[in-house]
Coordinates of C-alpha atoms in Angstrom, one line a residue:
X1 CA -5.0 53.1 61.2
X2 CA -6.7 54.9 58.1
X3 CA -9.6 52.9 57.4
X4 CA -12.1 55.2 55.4
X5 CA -15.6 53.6 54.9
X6 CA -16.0 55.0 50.5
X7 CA -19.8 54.9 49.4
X8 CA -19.5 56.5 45.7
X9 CA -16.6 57.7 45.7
X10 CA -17.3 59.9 49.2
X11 CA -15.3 58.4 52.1
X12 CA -16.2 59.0 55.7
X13 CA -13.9 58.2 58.6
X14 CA -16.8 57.1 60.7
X15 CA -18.6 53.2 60.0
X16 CA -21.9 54.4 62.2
X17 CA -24.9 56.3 60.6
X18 CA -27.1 57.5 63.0
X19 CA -31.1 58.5 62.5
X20 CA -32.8 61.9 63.9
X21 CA -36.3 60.2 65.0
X22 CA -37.7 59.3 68.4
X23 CA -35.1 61.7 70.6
X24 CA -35.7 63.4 73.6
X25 CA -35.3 66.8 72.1
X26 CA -33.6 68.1 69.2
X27 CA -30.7 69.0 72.0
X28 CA -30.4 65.7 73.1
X29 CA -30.5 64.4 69.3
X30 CA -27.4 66.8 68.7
X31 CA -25.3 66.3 71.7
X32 CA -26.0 61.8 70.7
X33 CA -24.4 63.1 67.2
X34 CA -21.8 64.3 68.9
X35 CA -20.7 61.2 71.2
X36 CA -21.5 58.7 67.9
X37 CA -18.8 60.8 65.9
X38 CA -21.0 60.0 63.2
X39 CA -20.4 61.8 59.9
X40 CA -23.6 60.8 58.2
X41 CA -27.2 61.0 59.8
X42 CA -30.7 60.0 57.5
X43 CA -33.7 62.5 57.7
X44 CA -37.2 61.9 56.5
X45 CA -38.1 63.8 53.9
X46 CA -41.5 63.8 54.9
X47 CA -40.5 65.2 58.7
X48 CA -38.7 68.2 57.4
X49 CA -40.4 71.6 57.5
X50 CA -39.9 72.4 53.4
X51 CA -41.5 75.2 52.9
X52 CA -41.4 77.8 55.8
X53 CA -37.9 78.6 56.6
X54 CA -38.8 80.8 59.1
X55 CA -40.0 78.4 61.5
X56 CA -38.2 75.9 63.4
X57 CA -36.7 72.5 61.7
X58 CA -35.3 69.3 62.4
X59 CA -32.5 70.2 60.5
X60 CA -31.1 73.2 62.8
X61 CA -29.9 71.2 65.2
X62 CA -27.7 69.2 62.9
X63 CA -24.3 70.5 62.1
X64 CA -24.1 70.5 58.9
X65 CA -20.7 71.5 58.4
X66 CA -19.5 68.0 60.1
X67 CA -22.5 65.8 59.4
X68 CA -23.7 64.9 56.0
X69 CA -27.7 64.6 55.6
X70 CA -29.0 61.4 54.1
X71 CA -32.4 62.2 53.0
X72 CA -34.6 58.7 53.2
X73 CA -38.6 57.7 51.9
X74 CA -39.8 56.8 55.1
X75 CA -43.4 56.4 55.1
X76 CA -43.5 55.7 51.9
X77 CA -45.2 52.4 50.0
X78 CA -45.1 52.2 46.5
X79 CA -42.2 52.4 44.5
X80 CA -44.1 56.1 42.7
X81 CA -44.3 58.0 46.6
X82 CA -40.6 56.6 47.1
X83 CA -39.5 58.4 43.8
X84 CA -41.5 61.6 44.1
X85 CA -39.8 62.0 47.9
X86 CA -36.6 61.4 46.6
X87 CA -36.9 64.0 44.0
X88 CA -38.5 66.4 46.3
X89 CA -35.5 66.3 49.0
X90 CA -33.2 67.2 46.2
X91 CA -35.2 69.9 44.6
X92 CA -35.1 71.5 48.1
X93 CA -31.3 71.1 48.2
X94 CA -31.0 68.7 51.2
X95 CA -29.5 65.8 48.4
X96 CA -28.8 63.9 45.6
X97 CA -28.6 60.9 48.2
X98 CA -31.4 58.9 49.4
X99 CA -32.0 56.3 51.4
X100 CA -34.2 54.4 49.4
X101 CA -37.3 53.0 51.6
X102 CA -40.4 51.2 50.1
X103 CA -42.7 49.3 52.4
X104 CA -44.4 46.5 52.4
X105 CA -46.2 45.6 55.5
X106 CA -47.1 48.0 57.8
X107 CA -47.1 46.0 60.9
X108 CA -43.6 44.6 60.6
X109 CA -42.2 47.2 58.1
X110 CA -40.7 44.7 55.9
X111 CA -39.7 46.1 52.5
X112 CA -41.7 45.3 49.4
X113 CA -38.6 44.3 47.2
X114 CA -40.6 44.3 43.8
X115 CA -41.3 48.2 44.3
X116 CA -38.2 49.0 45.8
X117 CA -36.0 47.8 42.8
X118 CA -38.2 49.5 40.4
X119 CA -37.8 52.6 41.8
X120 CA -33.9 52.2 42.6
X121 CA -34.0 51.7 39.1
X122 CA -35.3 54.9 38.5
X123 CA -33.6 57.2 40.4
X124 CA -30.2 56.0 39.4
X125 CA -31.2 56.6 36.3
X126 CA -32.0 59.9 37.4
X127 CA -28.7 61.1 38.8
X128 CA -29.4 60.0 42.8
X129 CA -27.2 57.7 44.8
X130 CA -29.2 55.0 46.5
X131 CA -28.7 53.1 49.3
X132 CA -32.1 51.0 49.2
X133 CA -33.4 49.7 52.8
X134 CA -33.8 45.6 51.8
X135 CA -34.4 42.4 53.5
X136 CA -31.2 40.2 54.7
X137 CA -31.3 38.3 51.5
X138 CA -28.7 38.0 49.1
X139 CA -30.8 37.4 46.3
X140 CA -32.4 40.8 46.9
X141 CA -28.9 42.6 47.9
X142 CA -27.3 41.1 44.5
X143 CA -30.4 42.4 42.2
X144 CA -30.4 46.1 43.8
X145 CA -26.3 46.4 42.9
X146 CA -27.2 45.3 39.4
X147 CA -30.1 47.9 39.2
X148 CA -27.1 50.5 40.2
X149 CA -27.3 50.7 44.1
X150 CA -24.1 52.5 45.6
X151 CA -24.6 50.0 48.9
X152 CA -27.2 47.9 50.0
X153 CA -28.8 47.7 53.6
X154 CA -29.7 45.0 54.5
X155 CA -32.0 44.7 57.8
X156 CA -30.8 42.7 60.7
X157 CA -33.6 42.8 62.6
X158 CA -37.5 44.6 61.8
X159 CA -37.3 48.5 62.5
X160 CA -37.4 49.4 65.9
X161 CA -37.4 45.8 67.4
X162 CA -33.6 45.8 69.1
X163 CA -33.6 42.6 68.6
X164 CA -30.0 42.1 67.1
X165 CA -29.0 40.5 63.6
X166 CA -30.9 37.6 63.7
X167 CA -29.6 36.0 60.7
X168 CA -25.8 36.2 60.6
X169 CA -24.9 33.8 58.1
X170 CA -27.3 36.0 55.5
X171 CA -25.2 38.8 56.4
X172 CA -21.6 37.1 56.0
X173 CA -23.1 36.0 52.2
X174 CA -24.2 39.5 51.6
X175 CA -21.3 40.7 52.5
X176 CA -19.3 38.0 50.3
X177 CA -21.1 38.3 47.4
X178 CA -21.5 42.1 47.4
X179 CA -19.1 44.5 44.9
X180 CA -20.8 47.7 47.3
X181 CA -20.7 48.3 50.6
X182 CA -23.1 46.6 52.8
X183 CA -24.8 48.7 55.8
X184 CA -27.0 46.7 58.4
X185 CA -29.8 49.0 58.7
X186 CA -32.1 48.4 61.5
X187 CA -32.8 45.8 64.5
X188 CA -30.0 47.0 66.6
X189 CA -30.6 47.1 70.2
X190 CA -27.4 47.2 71.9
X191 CA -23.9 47.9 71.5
X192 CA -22.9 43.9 71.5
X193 CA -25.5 43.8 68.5
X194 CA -23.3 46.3 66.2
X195 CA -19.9 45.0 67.1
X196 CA -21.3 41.5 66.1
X197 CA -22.7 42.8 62.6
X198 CA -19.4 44.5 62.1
X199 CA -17.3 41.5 63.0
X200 CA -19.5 39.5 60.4
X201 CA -18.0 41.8 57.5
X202 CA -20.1 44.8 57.3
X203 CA -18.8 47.6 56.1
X204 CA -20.9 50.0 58.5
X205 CA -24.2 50.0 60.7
X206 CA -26.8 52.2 60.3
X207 CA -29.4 52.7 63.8
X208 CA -31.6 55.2 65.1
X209 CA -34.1 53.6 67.7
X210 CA -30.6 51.9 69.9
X211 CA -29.3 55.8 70.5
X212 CA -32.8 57.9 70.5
X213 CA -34.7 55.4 73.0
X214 CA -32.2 54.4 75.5
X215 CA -32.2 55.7 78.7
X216 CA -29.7 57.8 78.1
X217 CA -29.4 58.5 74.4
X218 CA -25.5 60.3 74.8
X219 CA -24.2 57.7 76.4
X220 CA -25.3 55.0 73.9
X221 CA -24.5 56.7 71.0
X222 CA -20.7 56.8 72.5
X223 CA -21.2 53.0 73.2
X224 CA -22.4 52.5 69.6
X225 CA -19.0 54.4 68.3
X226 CA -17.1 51.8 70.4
X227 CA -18.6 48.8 69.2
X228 CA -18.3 49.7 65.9
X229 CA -15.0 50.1 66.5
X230 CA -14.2 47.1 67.9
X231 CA -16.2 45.4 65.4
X232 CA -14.4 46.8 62.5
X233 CA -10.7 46.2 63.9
X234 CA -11.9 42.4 65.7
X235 CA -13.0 41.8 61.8
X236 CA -9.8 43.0 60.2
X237 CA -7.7 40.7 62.9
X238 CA -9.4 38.0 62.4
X239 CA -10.9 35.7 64.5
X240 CA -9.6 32.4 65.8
X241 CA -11.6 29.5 64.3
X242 CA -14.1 27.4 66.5
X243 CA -13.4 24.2 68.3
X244 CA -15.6 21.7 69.7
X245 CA -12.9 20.6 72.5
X246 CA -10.4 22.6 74.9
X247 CA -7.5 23.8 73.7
X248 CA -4.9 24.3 76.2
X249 CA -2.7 28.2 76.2
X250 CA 0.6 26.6 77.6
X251 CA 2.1 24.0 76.3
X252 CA 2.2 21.0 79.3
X253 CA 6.5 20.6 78.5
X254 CA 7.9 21.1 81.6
X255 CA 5.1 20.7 84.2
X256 CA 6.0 18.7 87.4
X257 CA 4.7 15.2 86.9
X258 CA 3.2 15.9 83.9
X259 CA 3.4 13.2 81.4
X260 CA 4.5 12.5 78.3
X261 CA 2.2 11.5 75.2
X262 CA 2.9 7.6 75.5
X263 CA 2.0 8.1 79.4
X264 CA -1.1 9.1 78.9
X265 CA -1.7 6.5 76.6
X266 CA -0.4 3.9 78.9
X267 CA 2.6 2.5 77.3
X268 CA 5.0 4.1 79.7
X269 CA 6.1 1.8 82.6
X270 CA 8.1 2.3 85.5
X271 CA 8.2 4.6 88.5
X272 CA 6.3 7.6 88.7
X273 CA 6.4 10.4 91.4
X274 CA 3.5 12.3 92.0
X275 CA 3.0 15.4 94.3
X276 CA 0.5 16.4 96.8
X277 CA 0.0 19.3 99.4
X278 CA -1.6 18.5 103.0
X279 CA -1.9 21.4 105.2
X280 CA 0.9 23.1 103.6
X281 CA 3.5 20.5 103.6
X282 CA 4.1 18.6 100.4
X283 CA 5.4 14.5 100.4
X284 CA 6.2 12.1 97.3
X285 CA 4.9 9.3 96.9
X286 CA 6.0 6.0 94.6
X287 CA 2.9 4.9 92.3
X288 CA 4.6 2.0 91.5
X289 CA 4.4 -1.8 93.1
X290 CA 8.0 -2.1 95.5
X291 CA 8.1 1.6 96.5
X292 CA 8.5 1.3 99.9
X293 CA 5.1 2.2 101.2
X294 CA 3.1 1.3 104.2
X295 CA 3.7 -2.3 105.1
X296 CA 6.6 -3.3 102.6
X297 CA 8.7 -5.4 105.0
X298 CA 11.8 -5.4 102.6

């Protein structure tokens, strides 16, 4: 089933964007690539050798060919470092894209949302096509599409914790009220926590600690494709709704002895034959008064 994920008129056939921090070794980083399927992958500006082509970079080992290159602000926290990096990764021809980071707090990496829609502001204006790192807030989300933003990301979690989208509802409004799509960008830790932001409506998932960190970065990254996967299509089926008490799979019409609505609700009378196995051998018994049990002496 065709299902393109269309940021600015760009459609990728992959839903999972994949970071190239924290890995192993820039062969381990590639091969993760590989398994994710992904077909975009963020780079910090500020971790890319710009000037001395003839040594080693970061970007080598991505295949370029196959992957796009999102170039982000990382490390940046005011809204003027944010747009001088943005410009800089385009002047060095890695993009007109950015993903658009301005911090806040450095001990929980928050984003300062003041700074960060001044300068999306500014580089739309500019030509770019941001996807601005934001808080789970709608408020926030809805602001940043006004300013121009081609998608928002919203966080599910702080960067680098794993610990999962911890406010789902915020993310189901996001999505509902958003004209854009809407990436959850950071928090992942597992692959349960991206099928879960996927089956809330998301329209892709965006990770980098999850792959890089795990014990075995390869495999995750193919477990990450997965679960995006099965997010995406568990989403488009649609889920049952949620009950408070059982609901039963096969209908009760036709069990033995089972009983009929006004049974259960005592207003049936009469007779009623029950059955019971003992050691293998099954016997009836009459439930009601004059069966011709034990001791009737009719």
């Amino acid at each position: 089933m065709a299902d393109p994920l269309v940021i600015a008129g760009k459609t990728f056939r992959s839903r999972l964007i994949v970071g190239t921090g924290k890995y192993p070794s820039p062969a381990v980083m590639a091969d993760a690539h590989v398994a994710s399927a992904t077909e975009m992958v963020t780079v910090a500006v500020r971790r890319v050798n710009l000037t001395d082509r003839s040594q080693p970079s970061l970007l080598d080992a991505i295949d370029r060919d196959r992957i796009f290159i999102l170039p982000n602000t990382a490390g940046c926290y005011t809204a003027e470092d944010a747009i001088r990096t943005a410009r800089l990764g385009r002047e060095v021809g890695l993009s007109n894209w950015v993903k658009l980071e301005v911090i806040g707090d450095e001990r929980t990496l928050f984003p300062d949302n003041v700074a960060l829609l001044e300068a999306t502001r500014v580089l739309v204006a500019e030509g770019f096509v941001v996807l601005p790192y934001t808080n789970d807030d709608p408020v926030a989300c809805r602001r940043l599409e006004e300013a121009g933003a081609a998608a928002v990301m919203p966080l599910g979690a702080p960067i680098g914790s794993g610990l999962g989208i911890q406010n789902p509802n915020n993310i189901r409004i996001i999505k509902d009220q958003a004209r854009v799509p809407v990436i959850v960008d950071a928090g992942v830790g597992t692959a349960s926590d991206a099928a879960i932001a996927m089956e809330l409506g998301a329209d892709g998932v965006l990770m980098n600690t999850a792959i890089a960190l795990a014990q075995d970065p390869v495999a995750m990254a193919s477990a990450m494709k997965l679960a995006v996967e099965a997010g995406r299509l568990a989403f488009l089926a649609g889920r049952i709704p949620r009950r408070e008490y059982a609901s039963a799979s096969s209908p009760a019409i036709g069990l033995i002895g089972a009983l009929s609505p006004s049974e259960r609700s005592g207003a049936g009378v009469g007779p009623r034959v029950t059955e019971r196995a003992s050691g293998g051998a099954a016997f009836a018994k009459a439930s009601a008064p004059g069966a011709g049990g034990p001791g009737d002496k009719s």
